[in-house]
JSON list of C-alpha atoms in Angstrom, two decimals:
[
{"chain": "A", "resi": 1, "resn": "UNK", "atom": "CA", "xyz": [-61.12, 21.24, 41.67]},
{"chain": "A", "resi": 2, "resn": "UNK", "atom": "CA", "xyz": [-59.43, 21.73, 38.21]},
{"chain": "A", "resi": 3, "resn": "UNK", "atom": "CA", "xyz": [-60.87, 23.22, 35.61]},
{"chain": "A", "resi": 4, "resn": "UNK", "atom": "CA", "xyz": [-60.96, 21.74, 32.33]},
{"chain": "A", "resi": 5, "resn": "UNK", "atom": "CA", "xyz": [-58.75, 23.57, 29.35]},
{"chain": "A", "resi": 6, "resn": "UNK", "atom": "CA", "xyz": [-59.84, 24.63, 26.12]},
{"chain": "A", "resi": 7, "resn": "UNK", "atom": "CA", "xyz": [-56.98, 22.59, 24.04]},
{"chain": "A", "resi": 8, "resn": "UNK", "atom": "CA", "xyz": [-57.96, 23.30, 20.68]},
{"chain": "A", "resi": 9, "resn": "UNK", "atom": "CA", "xyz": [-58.48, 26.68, 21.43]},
{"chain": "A", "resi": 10, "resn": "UNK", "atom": "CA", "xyz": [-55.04, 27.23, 23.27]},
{"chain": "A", "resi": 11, "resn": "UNK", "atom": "CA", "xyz": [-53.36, 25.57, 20.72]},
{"chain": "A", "resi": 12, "resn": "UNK", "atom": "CA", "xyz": [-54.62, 27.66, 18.01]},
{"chain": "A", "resi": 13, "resn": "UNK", "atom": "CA", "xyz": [-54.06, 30.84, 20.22]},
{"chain": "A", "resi": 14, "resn": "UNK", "atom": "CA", "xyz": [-50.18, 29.34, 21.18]},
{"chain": "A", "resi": 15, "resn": "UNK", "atom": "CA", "xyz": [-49.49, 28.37, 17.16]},
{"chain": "A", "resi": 16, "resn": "UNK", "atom": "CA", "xyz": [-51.06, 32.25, 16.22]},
{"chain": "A", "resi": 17, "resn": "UNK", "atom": "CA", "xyz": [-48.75, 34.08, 18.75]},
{"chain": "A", "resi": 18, "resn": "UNK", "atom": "CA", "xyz": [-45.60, 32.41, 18.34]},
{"chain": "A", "resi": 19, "resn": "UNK", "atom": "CA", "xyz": [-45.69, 33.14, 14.19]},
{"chain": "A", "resi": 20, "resn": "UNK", "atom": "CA", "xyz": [-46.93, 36.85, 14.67]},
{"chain": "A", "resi": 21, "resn": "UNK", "atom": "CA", "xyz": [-44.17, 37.17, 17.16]},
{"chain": "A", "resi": 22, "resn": "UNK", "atom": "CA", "xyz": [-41.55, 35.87, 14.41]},
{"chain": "A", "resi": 23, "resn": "UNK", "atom": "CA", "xyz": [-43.52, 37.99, 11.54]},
{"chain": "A", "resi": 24, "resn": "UNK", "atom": "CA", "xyz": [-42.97, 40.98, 13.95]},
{"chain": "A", "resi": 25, "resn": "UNK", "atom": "CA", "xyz": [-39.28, 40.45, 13.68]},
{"chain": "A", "resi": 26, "resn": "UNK", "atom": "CA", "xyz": [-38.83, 38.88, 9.91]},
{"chain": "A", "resi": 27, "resn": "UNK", "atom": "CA", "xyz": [-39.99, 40.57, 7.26]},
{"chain": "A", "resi": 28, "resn": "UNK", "atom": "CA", "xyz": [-39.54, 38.16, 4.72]},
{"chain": "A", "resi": 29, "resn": "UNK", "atom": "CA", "xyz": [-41.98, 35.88, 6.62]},
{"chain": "A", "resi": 30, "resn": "UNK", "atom": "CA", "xyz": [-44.61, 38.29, 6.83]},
{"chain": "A", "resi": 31, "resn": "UNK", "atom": "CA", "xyz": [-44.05, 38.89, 3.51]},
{"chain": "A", "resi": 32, "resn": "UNK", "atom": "CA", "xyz": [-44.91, 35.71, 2.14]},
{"chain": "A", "resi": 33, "resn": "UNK", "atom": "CA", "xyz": [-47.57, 34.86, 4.87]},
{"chain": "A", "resi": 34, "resn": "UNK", "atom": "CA", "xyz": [-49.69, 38.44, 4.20]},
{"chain": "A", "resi": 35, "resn": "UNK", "atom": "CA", "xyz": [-53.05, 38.06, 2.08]},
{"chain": "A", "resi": 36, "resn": "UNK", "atom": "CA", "xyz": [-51.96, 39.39, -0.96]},
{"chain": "A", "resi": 37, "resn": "UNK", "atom": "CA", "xyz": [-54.51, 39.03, -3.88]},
{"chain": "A", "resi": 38, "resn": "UNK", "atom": "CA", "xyz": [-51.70, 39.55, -6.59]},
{"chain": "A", "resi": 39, "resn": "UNK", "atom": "CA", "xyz": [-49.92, 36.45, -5.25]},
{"chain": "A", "resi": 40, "resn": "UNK", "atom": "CA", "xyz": [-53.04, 34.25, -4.86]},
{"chain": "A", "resi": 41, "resn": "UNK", "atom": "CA", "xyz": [-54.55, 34.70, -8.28]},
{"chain": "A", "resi": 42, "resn": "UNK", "atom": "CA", "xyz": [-50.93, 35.12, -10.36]},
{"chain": "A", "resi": 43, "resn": "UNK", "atom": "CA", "xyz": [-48.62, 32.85, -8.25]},
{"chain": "A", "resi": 44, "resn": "UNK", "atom": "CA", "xyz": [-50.97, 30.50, -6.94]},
{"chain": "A", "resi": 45, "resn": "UNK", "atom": "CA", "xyz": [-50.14, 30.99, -3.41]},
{"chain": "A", "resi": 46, "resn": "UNK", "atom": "CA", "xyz": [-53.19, 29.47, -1.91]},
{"chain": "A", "resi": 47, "resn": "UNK", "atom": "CA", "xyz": [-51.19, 28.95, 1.51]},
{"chain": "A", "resi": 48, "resn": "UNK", "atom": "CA", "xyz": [-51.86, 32.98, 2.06]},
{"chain": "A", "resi": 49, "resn": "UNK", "atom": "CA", "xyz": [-55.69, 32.48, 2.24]},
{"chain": "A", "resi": 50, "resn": "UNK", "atom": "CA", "xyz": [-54.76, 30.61, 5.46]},
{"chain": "A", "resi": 51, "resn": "UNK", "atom": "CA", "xyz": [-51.75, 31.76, 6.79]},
{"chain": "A", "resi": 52, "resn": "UNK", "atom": "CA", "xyz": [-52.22, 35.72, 6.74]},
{"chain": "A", "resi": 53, "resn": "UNK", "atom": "CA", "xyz": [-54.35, 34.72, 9.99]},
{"chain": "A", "resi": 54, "resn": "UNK", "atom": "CA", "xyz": [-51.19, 34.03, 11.79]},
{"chain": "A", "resi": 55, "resn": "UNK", "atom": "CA", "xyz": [-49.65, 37.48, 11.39]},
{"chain": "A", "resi": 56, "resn": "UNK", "atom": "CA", "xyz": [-51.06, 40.06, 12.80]},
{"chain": "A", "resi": 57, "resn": "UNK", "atom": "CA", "xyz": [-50.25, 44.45, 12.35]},
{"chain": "A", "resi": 58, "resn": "UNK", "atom": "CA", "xyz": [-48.68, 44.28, 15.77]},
{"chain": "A", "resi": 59, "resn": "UNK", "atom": "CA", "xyz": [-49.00, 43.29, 19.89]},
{"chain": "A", "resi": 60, "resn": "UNK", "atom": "CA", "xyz": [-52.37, 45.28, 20.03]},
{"chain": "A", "resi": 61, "resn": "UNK", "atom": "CA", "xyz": [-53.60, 43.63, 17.56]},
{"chain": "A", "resi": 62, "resn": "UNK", "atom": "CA", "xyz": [-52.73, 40.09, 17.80]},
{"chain": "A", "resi": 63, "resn": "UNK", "atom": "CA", "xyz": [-53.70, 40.63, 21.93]},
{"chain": "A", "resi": 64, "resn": "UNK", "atom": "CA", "xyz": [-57.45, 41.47, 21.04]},
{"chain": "A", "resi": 65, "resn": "UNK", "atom": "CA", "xyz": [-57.73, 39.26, 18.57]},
{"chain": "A", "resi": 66, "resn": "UNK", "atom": "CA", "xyz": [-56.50, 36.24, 20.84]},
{"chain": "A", "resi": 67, "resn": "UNK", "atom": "CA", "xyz": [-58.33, 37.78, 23.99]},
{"chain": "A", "resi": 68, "resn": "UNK", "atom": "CA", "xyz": [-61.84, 37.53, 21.85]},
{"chain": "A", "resi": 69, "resn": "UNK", "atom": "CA", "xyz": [-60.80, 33.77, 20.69]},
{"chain": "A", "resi": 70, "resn": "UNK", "atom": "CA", "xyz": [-60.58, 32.52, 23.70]},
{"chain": "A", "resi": 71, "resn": "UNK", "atom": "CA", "xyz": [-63.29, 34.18, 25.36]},
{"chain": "A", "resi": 72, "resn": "UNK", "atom": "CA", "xyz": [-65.78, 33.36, 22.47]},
{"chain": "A", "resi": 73, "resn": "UNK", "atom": "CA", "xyz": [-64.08, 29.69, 21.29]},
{"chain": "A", "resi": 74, "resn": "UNK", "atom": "CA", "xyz": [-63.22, 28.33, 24.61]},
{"chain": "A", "resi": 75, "resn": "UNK", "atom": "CA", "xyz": [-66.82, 28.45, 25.12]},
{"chain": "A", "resi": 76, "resn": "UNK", "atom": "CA", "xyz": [-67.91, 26.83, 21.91]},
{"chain": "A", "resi": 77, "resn": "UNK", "atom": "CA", "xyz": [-65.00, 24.47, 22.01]},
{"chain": "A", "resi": 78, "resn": "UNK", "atom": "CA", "xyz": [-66.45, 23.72, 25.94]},
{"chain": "A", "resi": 79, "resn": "UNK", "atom": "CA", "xyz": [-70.33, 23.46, 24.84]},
{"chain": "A", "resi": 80, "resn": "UNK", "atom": "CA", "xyz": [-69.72, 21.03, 21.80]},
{"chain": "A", "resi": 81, "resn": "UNK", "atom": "CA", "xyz": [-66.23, 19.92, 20.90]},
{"chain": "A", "resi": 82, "resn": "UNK", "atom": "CA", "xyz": [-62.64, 20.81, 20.17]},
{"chain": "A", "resi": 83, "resn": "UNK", "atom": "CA", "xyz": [-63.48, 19.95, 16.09]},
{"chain": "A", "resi": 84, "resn": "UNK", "atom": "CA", "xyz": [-66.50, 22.00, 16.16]},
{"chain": "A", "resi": 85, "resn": "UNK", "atom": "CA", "xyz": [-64.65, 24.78, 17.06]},
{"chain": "A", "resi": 86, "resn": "UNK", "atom": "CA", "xyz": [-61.87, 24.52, 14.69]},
{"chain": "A", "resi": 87, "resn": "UNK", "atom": "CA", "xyz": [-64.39, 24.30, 11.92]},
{"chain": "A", "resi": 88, "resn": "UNK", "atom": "CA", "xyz": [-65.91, 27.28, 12.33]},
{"chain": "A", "resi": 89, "resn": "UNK", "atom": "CA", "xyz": [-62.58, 28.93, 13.05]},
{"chain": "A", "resi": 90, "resn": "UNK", "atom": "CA", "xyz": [-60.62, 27.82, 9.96]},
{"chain": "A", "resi": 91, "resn": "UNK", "atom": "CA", "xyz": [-63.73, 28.11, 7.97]},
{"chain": "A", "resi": 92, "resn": "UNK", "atom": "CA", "xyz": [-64.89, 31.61, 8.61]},
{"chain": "A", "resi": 93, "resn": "UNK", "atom": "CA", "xyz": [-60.86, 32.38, 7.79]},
{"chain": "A", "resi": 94, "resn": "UNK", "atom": "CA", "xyz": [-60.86, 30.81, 4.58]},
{"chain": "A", "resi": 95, "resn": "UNK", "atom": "CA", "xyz": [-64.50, 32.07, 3.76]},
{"chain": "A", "resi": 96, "resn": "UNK", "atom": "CA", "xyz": [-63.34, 35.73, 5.10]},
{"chain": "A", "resi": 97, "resn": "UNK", "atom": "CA", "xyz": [-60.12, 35.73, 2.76]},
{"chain": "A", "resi": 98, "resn": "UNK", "atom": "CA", "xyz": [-62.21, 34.66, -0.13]},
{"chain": "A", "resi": 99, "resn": "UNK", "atom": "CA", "xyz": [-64.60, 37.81, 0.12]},
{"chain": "A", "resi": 100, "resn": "UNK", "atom": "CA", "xyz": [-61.59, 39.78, 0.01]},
{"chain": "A", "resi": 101, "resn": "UNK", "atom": "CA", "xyz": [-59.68, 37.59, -2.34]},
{"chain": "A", "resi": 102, "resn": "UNK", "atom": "CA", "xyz": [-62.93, 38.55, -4.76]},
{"chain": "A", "resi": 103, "resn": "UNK", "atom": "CA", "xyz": [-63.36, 42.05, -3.45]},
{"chain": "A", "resi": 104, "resn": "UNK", "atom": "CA", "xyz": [-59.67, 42.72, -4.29]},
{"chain": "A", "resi": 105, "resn": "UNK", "atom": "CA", "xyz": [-58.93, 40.85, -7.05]},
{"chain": "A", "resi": 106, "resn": "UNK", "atom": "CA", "xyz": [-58.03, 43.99, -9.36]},
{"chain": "A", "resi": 107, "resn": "UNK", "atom": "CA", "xyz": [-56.41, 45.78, -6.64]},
{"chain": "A", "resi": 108, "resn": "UNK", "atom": "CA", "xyz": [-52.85, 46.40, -5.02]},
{"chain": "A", "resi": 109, "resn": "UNK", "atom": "CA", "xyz": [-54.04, 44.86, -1.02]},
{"chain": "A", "resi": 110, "resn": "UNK", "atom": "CA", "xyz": [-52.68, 43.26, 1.24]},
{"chain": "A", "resi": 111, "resn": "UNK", "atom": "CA", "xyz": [-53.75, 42.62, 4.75]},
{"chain": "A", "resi": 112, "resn": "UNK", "atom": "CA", "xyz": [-53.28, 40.42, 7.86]},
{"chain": "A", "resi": 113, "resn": "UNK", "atom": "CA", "xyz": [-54.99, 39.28, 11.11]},
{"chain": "A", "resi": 114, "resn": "UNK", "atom": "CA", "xyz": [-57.54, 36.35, 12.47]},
{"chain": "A", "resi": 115, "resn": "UNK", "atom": "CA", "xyz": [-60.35, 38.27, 12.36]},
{"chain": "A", "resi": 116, "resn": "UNK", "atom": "CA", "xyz": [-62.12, 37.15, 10.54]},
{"chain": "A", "resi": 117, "resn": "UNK", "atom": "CA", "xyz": [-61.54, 33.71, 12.24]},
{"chain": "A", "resi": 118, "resn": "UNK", "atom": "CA", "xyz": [-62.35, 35.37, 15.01]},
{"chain": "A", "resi": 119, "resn": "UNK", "atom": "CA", "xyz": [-65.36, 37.09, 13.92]},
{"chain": "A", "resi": 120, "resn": "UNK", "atom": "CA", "xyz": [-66.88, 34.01, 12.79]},
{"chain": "A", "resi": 121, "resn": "UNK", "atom": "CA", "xyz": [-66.45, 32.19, 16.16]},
{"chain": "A", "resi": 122, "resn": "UNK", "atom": "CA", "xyz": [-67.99, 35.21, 17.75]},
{"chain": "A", "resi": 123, "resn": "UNK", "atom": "CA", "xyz": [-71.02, 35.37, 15.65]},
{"chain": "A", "resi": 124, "resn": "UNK", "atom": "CA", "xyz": [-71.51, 31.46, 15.99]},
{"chain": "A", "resi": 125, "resn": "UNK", "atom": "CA", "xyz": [-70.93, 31.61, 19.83]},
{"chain": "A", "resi": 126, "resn": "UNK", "atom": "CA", "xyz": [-73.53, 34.04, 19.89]},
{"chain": "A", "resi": 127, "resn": "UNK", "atom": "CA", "xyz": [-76.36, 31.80, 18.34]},
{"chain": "A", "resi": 128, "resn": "UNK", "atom": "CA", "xyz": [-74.83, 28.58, 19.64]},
{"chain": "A", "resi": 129, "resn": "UNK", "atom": "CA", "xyz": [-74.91, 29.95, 23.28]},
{"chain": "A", "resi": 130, "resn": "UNK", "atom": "CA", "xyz": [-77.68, 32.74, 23.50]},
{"chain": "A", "resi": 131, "resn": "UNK", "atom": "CA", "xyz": [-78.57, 34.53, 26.12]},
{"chain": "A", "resi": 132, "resn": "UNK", "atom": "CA", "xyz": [-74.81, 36.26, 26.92]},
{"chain": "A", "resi": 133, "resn": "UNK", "atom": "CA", "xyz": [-73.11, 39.82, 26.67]},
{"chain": "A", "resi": 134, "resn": "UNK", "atom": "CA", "xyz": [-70.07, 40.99, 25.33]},
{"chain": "A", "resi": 135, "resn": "UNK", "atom": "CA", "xyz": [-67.57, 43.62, 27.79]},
{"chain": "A", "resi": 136, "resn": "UNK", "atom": "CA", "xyz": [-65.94, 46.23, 25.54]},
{"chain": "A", "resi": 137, "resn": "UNK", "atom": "CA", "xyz": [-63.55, 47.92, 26.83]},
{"chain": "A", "resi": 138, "resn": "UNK", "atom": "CA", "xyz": [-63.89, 51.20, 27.34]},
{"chain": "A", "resi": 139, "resn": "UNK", "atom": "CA", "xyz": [-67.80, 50.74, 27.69]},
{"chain": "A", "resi": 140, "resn": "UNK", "atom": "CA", "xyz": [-68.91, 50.32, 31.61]},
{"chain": "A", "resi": 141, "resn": "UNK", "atom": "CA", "xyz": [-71.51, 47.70, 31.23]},
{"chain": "A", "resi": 142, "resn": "UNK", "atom": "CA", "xyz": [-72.06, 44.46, 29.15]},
{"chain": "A", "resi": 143, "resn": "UNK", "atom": "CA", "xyz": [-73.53, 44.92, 25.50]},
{"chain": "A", "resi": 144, "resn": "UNK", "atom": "CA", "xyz": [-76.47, 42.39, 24.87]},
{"chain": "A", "resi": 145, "resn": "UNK", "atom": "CA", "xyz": [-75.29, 39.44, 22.18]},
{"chain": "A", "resi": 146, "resn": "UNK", "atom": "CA", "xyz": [-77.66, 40.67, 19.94]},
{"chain": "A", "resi": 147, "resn": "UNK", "atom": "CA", "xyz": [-76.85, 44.72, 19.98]},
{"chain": "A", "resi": 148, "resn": "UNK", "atom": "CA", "xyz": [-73.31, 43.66, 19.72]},
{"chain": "A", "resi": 149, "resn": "UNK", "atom": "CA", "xyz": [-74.06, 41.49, 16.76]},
{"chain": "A", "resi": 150, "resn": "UNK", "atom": "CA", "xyz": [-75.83, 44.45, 14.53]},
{"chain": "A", "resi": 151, "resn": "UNK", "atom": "CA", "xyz": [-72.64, 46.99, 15.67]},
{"chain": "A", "resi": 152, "resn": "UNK", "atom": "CA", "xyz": [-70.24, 44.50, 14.86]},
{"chain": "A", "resi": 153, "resn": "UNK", "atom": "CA", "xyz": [-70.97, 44.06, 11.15]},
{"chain": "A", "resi": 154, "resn": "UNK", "atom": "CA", "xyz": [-71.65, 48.09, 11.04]},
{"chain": "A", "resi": 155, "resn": "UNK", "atom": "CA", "xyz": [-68.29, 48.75, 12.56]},
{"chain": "A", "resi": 156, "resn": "UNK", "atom": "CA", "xyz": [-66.56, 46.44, 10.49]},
{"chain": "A", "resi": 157, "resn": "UNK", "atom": "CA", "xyz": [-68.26, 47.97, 7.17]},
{"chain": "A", "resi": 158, "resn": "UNK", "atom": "CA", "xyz": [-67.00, 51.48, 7.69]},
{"chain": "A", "resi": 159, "resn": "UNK", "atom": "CA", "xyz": [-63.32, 50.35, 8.60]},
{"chain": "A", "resi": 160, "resn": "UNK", "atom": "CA", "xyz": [-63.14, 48.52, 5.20]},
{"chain": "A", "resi": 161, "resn": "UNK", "atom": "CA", "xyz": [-64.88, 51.65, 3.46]},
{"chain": "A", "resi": 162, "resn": "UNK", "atom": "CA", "xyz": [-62.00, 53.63, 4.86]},
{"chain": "A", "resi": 163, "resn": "UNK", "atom": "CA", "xyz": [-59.11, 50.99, 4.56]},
{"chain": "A", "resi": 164, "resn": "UNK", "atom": "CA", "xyz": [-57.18, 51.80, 7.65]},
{"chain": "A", "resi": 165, "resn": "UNK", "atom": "CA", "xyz": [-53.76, 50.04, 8.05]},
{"chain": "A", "resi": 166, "resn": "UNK", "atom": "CA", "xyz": [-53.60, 46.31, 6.92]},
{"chain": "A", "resi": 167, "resn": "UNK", "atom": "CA", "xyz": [-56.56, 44.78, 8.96]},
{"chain": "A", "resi": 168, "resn": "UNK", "atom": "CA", "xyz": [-58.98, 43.09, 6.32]},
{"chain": "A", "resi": 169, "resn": "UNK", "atom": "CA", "xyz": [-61.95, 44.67, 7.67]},
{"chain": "A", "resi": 170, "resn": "UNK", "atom": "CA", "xyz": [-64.04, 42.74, 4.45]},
{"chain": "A", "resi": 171, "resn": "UNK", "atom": "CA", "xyz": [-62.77, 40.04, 5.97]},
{"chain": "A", "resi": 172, "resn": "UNK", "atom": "CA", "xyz": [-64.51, 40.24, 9.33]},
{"chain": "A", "resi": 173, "resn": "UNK", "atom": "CA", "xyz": [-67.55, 40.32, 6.97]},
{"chain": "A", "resi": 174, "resn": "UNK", "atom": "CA", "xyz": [-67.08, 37.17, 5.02]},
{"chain": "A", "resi": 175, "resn": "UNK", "atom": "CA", "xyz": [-65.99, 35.67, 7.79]},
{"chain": "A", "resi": 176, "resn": "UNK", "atom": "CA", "xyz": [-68.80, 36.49, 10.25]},
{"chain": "A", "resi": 177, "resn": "UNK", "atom": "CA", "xyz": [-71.22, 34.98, 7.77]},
{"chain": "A", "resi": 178, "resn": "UNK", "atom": "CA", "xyz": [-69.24, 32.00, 7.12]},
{"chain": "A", "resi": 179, "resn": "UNK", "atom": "CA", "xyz": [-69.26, 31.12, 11.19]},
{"chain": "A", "resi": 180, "resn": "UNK", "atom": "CA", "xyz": [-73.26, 31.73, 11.18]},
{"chain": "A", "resi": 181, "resn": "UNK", "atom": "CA", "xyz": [-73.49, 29.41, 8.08]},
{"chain": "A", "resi": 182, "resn": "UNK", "atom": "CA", "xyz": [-71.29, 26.30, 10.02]},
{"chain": "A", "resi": 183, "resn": "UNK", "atom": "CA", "xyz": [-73.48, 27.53, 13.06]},
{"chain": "A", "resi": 184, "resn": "UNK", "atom": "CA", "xyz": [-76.98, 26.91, 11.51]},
{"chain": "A", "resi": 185, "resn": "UNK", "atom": "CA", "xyz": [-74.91, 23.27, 9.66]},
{"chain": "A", "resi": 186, "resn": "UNK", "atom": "CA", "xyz": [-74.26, 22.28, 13.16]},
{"chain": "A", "resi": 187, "resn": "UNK", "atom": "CA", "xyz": [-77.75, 23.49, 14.92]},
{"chain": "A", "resi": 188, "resn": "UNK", "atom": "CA", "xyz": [-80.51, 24.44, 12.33]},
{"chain": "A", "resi": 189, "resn": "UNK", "atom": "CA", "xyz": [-82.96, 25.56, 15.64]},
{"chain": "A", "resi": 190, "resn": "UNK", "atom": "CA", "xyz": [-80.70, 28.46, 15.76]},
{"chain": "A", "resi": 191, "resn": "UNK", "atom": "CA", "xyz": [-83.15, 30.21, 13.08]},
{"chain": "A", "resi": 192, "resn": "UNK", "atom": "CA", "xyz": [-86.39, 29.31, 14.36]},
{"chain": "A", "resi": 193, "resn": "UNK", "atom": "CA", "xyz": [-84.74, 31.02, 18.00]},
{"chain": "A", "resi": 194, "resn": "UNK", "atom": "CA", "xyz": [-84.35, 33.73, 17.44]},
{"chain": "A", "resi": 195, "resn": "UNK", "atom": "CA", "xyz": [-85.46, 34.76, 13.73]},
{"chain": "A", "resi": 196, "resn": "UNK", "atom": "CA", "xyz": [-85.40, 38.44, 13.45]},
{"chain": "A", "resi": 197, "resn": "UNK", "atom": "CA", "xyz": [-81.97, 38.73, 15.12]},
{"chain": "A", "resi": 198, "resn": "UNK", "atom": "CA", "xyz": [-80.86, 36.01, 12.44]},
{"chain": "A", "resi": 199, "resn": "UNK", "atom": "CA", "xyz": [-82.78, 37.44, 9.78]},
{"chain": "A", "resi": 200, "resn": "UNK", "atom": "CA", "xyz": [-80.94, 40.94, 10.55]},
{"chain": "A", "resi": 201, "resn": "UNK", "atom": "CA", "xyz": [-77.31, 39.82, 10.73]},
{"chain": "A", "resi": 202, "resn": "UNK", "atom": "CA", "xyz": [-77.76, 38.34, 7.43]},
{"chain": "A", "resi": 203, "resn": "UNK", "atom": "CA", "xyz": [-79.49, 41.00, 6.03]},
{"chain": "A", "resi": 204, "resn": "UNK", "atom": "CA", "xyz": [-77.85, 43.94, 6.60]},
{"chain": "A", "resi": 205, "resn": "UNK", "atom": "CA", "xyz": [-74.06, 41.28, 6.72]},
{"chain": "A", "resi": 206, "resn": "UNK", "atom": "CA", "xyz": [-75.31, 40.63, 3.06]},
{"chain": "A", "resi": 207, "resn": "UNK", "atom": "CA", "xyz": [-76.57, 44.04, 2.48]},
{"chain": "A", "resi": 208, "resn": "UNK", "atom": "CA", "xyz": [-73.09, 46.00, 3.29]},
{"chain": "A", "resi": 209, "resn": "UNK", "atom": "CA", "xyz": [-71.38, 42.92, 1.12]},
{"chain": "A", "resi": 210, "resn": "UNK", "atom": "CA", "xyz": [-73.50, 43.72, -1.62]},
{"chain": "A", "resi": 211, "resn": "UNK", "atom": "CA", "xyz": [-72.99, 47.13, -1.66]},
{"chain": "A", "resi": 212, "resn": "UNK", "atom": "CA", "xyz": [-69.09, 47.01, -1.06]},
{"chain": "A", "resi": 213, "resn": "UNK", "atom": "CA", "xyz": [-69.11, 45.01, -4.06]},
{"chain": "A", "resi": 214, "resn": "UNK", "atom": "CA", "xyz": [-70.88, 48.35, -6.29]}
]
């Protein structure tokens, strides 16, 4: 019996690989794909709020990042609909890039990478669908949805505190919130669900925002 394919969701993953493969080898398209706030704001290169999720630091990079797509949006894209899950996708990249865009804005950055594409589809699959785990590899057992929620956005706020490589770590932020908020748009029950776990990944999501922003 064949099994039905995620289209969207390969096609996004197949569009993703084959630019960050050409980035790898052409810097001049990296360079005018990267997020780069002095080129948004002075230049008006909009295009970069979108397209630095196509490049990606390198293999390891651009591997997890698809790996955790199509885990998470597969099963979105599956549940609902192949639009559904290229709203929350492009939305929580756009939303992601505009935390940093704001974040950055008087600063020499640049940075690269789906996550936080990827980190909103994550955080939406995890309301949309309850009840799962996520593997991590090297962990021997499957993190709760919830547990992996709360370490996600704590994770994610002490890699942008210490600004390692070219991964927007804000971004996984901004864009973690911004696939909750097309979550609750699609499915308002989500709150009312599970409330405290909702309550928390804004809270303390909003809280490290907040105080990234002092």
């Amino acid at each position: 019996m064949n099994e039905p394919l995620a289209i969207a969701t390969l096609a996004v993953l197949g569009i993703t690989t084959y630019v960050s493969h050409r980035a790898f080898h052409n810097r001049g398209m990296l360079d005018a794909f990267i997020f780069s706030p002095a080129h948004i704001i002075r230049n008006k290169d909009y295009h970069r709020l979108i397209t630095s999720g196509l490049i990606h630091a390198d293999w390891p990079h651009l591997l997890f990042n698809m790996f955790s797509l199509y885990s998470f949006g597969s099963a979105i894209e599956f549940a609902f609909a192949p639009h559904v899950f290229l709203l929350i996708y492009t939305s929580s990249i756009l939303g992601g890039n505009l935390l940093s865009l704001y974040l950055h804005r008087h600063h020499d950055y640049r940075a690269l990478g789906a996550s936080g594409g990827v980190c909103g589809v994550i955080f939406a699959a995890i309301f949309l669908l309850p009840g799962g785990g996520v593997m991590i590899f090297p962990v021997p057992f499957v993190l709760p949805s919830w547990l992996f929620a709360i370490l996600f956005v704590l994770v994610s706020f002490f890699g942008m505190r210490k600004q390692s490589g070219r991964i927007g770590h804000d971004a996984h932020l901004g864009g973690a919130l911004c696939g909750l908020a097309v979550a609750t748009m699609i499915r308002p029950g989500i709150i009312a669900q599970s409330p405290l776990l909702y309550l928390a990944v804004v809270g303390i999501t909003g809280t490290l925002i907040l105080y990234s922003y002092k």
